[in-house]
Coordinates of C-alpha atoms and ligand atoms in Angstrom, one line a residue:
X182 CA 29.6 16.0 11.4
X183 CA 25.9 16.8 10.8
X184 CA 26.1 18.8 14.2
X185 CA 22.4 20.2 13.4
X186 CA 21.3 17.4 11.9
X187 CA 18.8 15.2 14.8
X188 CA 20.9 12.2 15.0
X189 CA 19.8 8.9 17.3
X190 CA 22.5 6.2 17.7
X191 CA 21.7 2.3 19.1
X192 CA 18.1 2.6 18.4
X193 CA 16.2 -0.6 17.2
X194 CA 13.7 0.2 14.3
X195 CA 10.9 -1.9 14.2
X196 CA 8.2 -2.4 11.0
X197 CA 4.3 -1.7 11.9
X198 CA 3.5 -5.5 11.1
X199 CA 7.1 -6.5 13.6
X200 CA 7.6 -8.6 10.6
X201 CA 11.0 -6.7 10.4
X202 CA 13.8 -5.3 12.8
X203 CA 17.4 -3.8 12.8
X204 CA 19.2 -1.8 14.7
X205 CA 20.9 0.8 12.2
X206 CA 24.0 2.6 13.3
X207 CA 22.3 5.9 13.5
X208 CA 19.0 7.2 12.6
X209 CA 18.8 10.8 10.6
X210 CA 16.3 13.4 10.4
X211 CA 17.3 15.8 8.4
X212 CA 15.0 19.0 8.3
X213 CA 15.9 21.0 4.9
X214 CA 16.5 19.3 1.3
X215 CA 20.3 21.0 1.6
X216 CA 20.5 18.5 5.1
X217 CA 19.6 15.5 2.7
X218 CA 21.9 16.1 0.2
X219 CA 24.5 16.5 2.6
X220 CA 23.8 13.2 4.8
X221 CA 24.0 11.3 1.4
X222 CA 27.4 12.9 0.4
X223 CA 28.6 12.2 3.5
X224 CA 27.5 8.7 3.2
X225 CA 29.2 8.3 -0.5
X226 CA 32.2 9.4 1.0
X227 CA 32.0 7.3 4.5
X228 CA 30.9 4.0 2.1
X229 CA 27.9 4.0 3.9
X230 CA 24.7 2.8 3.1
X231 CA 21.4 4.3 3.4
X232 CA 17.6 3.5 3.5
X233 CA 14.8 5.9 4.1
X234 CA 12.2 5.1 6.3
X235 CA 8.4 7.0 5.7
X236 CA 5.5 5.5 8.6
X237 CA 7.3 1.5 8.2
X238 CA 4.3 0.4 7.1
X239 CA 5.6 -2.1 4.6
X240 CA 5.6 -5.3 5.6
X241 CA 8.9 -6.7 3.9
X242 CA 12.8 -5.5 4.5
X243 CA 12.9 -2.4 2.3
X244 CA 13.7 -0.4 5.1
X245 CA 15.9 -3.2 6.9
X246 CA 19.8 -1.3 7.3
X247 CA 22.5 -1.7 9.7
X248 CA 24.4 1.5 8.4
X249 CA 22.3 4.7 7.8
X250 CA 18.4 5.1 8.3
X251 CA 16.9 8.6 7.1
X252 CA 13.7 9.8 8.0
X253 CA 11.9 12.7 6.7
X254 CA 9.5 13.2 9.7
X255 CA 11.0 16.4 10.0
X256 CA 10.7 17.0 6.0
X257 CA 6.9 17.5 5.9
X258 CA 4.3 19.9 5.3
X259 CA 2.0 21.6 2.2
X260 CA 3.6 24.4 0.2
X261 CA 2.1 25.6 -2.7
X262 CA -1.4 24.5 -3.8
X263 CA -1.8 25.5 -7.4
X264 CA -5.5 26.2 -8.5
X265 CA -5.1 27.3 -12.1
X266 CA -3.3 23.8 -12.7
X267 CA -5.0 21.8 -10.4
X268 CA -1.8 20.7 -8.4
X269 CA -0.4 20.9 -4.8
X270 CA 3.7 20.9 -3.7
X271 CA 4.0 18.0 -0.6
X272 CA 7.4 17.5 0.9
X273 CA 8.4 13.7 1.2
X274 CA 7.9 13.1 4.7
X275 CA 4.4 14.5 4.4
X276 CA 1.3 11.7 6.2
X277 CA -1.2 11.3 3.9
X278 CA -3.7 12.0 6.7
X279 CA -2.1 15.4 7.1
X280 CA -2.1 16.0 3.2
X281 CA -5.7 15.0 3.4
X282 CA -6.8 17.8 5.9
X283 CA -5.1 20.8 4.7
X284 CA -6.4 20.3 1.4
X285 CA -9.5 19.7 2.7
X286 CA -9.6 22.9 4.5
X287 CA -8.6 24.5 1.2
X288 CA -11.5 22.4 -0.9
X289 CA -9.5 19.9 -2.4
X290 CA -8.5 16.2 -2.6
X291 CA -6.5 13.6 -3.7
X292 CA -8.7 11.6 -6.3
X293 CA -7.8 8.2 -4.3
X294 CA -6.5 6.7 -1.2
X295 CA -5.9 3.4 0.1
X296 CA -7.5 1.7 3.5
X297 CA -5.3 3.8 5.6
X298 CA -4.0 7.1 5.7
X299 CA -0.9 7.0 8.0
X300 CA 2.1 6.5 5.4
X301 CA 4.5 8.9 4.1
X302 CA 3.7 10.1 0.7
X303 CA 6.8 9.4 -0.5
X304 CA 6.7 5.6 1.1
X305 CA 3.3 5.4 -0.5
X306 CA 4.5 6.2 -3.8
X307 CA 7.9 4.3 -3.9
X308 CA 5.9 0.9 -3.5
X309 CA 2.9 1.9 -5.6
X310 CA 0.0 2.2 -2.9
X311 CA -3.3 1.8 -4.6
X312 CA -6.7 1.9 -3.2
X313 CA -9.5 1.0 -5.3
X314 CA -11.8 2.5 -8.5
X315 CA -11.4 1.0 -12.5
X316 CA -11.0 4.8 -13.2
X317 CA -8.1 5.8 -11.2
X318 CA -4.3 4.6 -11.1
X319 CA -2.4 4.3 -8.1
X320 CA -1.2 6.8 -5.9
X321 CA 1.7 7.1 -8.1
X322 CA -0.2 8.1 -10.9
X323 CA -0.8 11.5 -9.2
X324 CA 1.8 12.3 -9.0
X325 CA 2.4 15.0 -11.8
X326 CA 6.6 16.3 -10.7
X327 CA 9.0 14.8 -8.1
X328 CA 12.9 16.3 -6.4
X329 CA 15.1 13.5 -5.1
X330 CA 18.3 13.6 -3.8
X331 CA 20.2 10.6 -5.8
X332 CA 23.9 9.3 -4.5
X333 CA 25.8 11.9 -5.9
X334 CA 24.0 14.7 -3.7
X335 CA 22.6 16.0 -6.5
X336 CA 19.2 17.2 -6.1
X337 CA 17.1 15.9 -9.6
X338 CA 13.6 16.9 -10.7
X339 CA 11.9 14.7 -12.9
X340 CA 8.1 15.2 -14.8
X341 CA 7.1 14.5 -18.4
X342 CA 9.0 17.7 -19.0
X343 CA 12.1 17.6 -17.1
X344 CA 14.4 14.9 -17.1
X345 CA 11.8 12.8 -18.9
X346 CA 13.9 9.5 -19.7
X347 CA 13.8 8.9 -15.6
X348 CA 10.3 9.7 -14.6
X349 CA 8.0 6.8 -15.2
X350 CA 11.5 5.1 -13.0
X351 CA 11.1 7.1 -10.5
X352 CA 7.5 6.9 -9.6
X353 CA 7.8 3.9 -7.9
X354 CA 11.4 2.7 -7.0
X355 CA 11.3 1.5 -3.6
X356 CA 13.7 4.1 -2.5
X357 CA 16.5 2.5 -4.4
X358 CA 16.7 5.8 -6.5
X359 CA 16.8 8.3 -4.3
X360 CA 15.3 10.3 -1.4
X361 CA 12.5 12.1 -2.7
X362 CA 12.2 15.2 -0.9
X363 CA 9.4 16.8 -2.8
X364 CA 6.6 15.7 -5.1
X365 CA 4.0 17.8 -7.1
X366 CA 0.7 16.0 -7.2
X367 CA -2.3 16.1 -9.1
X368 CA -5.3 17.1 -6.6
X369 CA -9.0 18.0 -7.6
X370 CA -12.2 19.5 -5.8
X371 CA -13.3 18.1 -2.6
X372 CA -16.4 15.8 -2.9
X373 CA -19.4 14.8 -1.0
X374 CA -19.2 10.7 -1.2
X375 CA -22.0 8.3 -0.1
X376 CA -20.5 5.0 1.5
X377 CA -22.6 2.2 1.8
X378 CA -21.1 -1.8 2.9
X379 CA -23.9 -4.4 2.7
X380 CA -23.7 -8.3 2.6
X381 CA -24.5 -9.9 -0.5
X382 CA -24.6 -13.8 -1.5
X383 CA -21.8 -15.3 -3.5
X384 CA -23.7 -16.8 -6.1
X385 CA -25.5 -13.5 -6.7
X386 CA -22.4 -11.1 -6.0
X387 CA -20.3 -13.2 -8.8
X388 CA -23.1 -12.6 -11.6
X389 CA -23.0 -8.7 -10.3
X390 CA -19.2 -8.4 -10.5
X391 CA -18.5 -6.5 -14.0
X392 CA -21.3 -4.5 -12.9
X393 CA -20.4 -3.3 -9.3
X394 CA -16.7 -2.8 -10.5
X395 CA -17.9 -0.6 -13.7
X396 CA -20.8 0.9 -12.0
X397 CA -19.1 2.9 -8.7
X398 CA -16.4 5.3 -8.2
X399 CA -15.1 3.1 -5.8
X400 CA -15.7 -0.3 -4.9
X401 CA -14.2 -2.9 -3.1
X402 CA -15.3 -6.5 -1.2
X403 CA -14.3 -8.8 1.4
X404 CA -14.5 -12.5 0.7
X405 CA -14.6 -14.4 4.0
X406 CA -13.3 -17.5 4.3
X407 CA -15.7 -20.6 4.5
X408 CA -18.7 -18.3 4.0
X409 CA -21.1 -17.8 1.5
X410 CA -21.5 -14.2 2.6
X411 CA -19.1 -11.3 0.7
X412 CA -19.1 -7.4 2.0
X413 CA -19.2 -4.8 -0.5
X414 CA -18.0 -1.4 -0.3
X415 CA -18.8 1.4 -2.4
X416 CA -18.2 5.2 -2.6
X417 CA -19.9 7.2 -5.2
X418 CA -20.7 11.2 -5.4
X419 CA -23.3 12.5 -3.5
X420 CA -25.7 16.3 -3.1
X421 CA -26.1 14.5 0.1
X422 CA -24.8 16.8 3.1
X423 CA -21.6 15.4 4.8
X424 CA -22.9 13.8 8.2
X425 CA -20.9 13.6 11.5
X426 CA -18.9 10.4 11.2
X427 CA -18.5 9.9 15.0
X428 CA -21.0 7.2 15.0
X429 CA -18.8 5.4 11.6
X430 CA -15.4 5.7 13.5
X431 CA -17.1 4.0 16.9
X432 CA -18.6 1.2 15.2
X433 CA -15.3 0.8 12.9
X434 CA -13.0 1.3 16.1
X435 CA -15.5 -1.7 18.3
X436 CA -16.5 -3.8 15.4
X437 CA -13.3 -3.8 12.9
X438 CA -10.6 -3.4 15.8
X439 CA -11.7 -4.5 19.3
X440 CA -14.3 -7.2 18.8
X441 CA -12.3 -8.4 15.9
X442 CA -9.0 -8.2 18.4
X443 CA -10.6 -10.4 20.6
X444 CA -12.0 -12.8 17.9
X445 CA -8.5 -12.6 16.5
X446 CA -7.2 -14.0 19.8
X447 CA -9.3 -17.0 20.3
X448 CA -8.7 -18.0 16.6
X449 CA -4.9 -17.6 17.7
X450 CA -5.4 -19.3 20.8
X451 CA -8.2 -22.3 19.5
X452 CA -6.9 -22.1 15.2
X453 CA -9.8 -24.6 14.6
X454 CA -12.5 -22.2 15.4
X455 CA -11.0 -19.7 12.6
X456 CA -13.7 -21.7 10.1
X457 CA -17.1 -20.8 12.6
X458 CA -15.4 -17.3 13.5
X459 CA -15.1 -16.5 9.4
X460 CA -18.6 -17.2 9.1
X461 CA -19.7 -15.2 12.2
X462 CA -17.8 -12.0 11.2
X463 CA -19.5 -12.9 7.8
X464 CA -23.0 -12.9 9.5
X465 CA -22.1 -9.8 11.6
X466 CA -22.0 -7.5 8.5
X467 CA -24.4 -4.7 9.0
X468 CA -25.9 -2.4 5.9
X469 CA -24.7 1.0 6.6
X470 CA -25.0 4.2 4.1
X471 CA -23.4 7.7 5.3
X472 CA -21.7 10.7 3.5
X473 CA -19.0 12.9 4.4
X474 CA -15.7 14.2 2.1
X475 CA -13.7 12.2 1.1
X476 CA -10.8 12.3 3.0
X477 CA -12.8 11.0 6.4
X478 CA -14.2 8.4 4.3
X479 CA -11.3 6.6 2.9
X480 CA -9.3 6.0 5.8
X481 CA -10.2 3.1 8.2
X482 CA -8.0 2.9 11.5
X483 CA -6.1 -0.5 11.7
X484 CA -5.1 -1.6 15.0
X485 CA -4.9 -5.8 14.6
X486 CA -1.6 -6.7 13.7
X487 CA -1.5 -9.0 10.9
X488 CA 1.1 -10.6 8.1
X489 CA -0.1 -9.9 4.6
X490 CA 0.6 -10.9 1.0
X491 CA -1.2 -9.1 -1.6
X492 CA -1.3 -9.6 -5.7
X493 CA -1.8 -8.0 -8.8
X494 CA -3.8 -10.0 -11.7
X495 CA -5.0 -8.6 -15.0
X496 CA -8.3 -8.3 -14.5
X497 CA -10.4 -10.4 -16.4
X498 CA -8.7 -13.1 -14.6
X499 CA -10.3 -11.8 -11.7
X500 CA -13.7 -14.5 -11.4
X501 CA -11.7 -17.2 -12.6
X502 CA -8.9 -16.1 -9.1
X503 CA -11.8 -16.1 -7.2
X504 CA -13.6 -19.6 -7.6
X505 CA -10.3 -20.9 -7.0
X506 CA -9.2 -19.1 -3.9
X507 CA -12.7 -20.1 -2.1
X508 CA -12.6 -23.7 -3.5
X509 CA -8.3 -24.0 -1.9
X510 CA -9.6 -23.1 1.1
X511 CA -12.1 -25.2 1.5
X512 CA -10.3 -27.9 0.4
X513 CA -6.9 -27.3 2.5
X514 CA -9.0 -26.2 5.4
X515 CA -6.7 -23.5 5.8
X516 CA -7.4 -21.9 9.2
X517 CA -7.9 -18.4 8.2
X518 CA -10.7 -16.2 9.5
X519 CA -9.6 -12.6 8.6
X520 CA -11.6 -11.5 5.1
X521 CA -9.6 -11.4 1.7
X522 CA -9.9 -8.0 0.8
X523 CA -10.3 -7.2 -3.1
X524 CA -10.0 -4.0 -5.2
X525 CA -9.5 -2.9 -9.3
X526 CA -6.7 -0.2 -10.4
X527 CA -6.5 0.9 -14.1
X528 CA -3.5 0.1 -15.9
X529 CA -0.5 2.7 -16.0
X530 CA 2.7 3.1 -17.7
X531 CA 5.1 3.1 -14.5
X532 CA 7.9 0.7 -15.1
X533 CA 7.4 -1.1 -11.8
X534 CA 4.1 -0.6 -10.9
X535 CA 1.9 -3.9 -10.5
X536 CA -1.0 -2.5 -12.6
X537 CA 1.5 -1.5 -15.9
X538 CA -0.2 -1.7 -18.7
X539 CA -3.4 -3.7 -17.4
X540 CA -6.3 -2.9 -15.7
X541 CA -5.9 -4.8 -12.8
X542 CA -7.8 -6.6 -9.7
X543 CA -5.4 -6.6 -6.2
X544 CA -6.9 -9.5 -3.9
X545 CA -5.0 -9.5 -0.4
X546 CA -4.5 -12.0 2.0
X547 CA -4.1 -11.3 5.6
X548 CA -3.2 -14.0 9.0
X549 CA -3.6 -12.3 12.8
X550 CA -0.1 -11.7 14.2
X551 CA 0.7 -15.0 15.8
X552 CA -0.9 -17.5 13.8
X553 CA 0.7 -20.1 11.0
X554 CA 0.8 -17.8 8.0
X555 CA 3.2 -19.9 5.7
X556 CA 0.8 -22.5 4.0
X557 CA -1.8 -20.4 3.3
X558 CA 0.5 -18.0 1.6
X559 CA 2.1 -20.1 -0.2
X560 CA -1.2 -21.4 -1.5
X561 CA -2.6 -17.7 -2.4
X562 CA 0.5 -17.2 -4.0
X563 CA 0.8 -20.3 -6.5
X564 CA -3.0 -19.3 -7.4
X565 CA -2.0 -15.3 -8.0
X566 CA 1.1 -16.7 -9.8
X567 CA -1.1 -18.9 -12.2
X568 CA -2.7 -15.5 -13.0
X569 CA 0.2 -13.6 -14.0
X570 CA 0.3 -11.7 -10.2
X571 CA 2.5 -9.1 -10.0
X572 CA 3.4 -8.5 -6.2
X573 CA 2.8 -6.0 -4.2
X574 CA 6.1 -4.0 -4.0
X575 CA 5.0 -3.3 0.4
X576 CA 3.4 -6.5 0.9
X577 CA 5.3 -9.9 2.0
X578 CA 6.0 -12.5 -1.3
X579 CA 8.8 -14.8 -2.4
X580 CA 9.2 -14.0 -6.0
X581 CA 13.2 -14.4 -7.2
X582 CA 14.4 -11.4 -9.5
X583 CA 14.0 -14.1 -12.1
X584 CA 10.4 -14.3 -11.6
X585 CA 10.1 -10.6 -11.0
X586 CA 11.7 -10.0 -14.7
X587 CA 9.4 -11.9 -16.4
X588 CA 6.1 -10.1 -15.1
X589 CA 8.0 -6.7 -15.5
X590 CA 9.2 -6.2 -18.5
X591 CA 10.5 -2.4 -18.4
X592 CA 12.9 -4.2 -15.3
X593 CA 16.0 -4.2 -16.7
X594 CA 15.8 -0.9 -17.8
X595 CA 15.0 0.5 -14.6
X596 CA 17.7 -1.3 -13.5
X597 CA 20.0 0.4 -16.0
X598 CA 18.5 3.7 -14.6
X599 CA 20.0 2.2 -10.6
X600 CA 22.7 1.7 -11.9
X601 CA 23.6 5.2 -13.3
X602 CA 22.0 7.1 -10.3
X603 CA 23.7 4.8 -7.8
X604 CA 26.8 2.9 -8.9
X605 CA 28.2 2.1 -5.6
X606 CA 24.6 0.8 -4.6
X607 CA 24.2 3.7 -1.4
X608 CA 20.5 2.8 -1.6
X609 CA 20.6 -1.1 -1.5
X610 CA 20.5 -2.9 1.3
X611 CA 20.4 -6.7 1.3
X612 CA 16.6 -7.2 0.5
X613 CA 16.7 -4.9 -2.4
X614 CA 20.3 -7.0 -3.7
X615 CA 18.1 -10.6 -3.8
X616 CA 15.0 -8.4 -5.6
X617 CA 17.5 -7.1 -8.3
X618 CA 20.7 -7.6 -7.9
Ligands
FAD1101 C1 -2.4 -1.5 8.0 C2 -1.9 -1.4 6.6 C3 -2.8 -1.0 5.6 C4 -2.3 -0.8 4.3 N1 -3.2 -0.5 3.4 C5 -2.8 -0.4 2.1 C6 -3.7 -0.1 1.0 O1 -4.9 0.2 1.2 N2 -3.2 0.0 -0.3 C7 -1.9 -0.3 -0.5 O2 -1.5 -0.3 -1.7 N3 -1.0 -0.6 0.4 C8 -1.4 -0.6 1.7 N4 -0.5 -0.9 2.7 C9 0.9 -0.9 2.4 C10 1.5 0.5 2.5 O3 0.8 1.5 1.9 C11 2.9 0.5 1.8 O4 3.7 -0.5 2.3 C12 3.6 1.9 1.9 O5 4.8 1.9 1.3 C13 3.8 2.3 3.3 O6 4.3 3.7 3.3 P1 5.3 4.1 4.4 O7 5.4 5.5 4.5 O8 5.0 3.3 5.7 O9 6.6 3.5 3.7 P2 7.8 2.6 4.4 O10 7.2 1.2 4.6 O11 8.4 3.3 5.5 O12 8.8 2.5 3.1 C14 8.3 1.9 1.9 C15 9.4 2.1 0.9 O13 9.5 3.4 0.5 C16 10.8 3.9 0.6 N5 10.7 5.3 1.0 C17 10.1 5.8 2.1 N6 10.3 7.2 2.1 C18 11.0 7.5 1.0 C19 11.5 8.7 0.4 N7 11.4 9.9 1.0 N8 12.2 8.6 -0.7 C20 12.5 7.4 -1.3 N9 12.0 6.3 -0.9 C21 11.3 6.3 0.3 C22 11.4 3.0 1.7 O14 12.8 3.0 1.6 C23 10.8 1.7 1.3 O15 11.5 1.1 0.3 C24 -0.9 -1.0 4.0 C25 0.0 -1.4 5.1 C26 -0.5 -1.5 6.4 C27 0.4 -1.9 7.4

């Protein structure tokens, strides 16, 4: 069976954060859509179950199976790039760092990325990956056609125009679904952006807010904990030449990964020092402005391991979340030094995306690999929850399907959608079962 298929038995699959493992009984990568289709009518017949895998960079147990595990590392690559309409043809295993460079060598872009540019685009999509801007959805929201392979075998391809009544379903459906094998996404001309990060003071940054958020492309800040000092970062469009960005990844690689790494450790090692080593990080901030495309700009390179929980709010809730998270901390004297990271997404019309139908802030709380993460969590949470949060479909959380219906409500009929693609539940595993089941 599957003799050309690559096929790895007894392997343990572990999550980037190592906040999940399992050891599935074999591990498939299938290298044509026909070898997809075929794994998954196999495991129909076999009463198998399957989960698809993109770079494991989500930090719950999506991906956790003891039966089948596809990946689509061998599924990848550009195809067709579309000028008239402005579109480009990505299989499902594709890297966003390697749809980034081919279509910057053609003169394109994708109109937004997240903070890191190693995940599949298909994992990207199926938990609604964001990165940050009031004018631009999700990734998901670029996404303009998608193929998936549901339980049957089938192959389906869903857009506004074809198959219609599944597509805002499918756009993010944490692989629950179907495989998606290939997606047709909305790109648009490669731009010149000028990033700048300075410091700011809290009092002043809070009176500044509406303004930074509706002023730049792109802008996000880091609140650090028991500081009065916040980081923003913006990106806006530049006639500035792109610079060499050797000296940008250097001081990101030493400052945001190995002098944080080692700060991370003593916080780890001495948790009480987490309060002064806040504030020093907050104090080490420098003002930097540099452009390049966009592409090099986006992407940071992560390399501390940390646990994170990250919310959803409607966005005028957003100052209100704020005061409250600094004022928690304070109080509980929660010993957290890594920098709450915050970012705005317009409101879409995906079923389960976090920002449906609201304009939205994300804040994100991370703790360094190691540490006591489960207080402070459960703090952050109760706040977000106050505010309506919608979780983070990648990011760690404890909301019951109870809670989950009530913040979503096109849930049951995505649900009604599962249950047509998938009646013998091939693509649940047990996580996915206490989400929905
Ligand atoms: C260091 C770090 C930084 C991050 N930064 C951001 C950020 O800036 N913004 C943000 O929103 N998130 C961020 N995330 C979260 C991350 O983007 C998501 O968890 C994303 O899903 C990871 O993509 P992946 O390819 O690793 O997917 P995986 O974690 O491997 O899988 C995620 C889900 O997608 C499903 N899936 C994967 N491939 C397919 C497929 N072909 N067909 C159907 N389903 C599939 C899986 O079954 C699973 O349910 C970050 C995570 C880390 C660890």
């Amino acid at each position: 069976m599957f003799s050309m298929i690559k096929t790895v038995k007894g392997r343990t699959w572990k999550n980037w954060a190592r906040t999940c493992e399992s050891t599935p009984e074999k591990i498939l990568y299938p290298s044509s859509i026909e070898e997809v289709s075929s794994i998954v009518k196999e495991a129909s017949k076999q009463k198998k179950t399957i989960r698809v895998v993109g770079a494991g960079h989500s930090f719950t147990s999506l991906v956790k199976t003891e039966d089948w595990l596809v990946s689509l590392d061998s599924l990848s690559g550009i195809g067709q790039i579309d000028e008239e309409n402005s579109t480009v043809t990505v299989l499902g295993g594709t890297r966003l760092f390697q749809l980034g460079e081919a279509l910057g060598r053609a003169g394109y872009a994708q109109e937004n990325l997240g903070d890191i540019n190693v995940q599949s685009l298909a994992g990207a999509i199926s938990t609604g990956t964001h990165g940050t801007g009031l004018e631009f959805g999700n990734l998901s929201t670029q996404v303009m056609e998608l193929s998936l392979v549901t339980a049957s075998g089938e192959i389906l391809t869903v857009s506004e125009k074809q198959n219609p009544h599944y597509f805002k379903a499918c756009l993010v459906s944490l692989g629950g679904l179907g495989i998606i094998v290939k997606v047709k996404l909305k790109m648009i001309k490669s731009l010149v952006y000028e990033y700048r990060s300075e410091k700011v003071r809290y009092s002043k940054f809070e009176q500044q807010l509406d303004h930074y958020i509706t002023a730049n492309r792109h802008f996000e800040f880091y609140l650090f904990p028991f500081s009065d000092i916040v980081q923003i970062k913006t990106m806006n469009v530049t006639d500035r030449k792109p610079q060499s960005l050797s000296f940008h990844h250097f001081n990101n690689l030493f400052l945001e990964n190995y002098l944080f790494f080692i700060l991370s450790e003593i916080c780890r090692l001495f948790p009480k020092s987490s309060r002064s080593i806040s504030r020093l990080s907050s104090k080490a901030v420098g003002s930097t402005a540099i452009a390049a495309n966009s592409h090099e700009l986006f992407a940071t390179p992560r390399l501390v391991k940390f646990r994170e929980i990250e919310y959803c709010i409607p966005l005028h809730h957003f100052k209100s979340a704020l005061q409250e998270i600094r004022k928690c901390i304070e109080t509980k004297q929660h010993q957290v030094h890594f920098p709450i990271e915050c970012r705005t997404v317009k409101a879409d019309d995906i079923w389960l995306s976090p920002s449906y139908q609201r304009d939205s802030a994300y804040i994100a709380f991370h703790m360094y690999k190691g540490m006591p993460y489960e207080e402070y969590f459960q703090d952050m949470e109760l706040i977000m929850k106050k505010y309506e949060g919608r979780p983070h479909w990648g990011k760690m959380h404890n909301q019951s399907k109870e809670e989950l219906l009530s913040l979503y409500p096109k849930l049951p009929d995505f649900l009604t959608i599962r249950k047509e693609l998938d009646p013998q539940g091939t693509f649940l595993n047990d996580y996915m079962k206490r989400l929905w089941i």
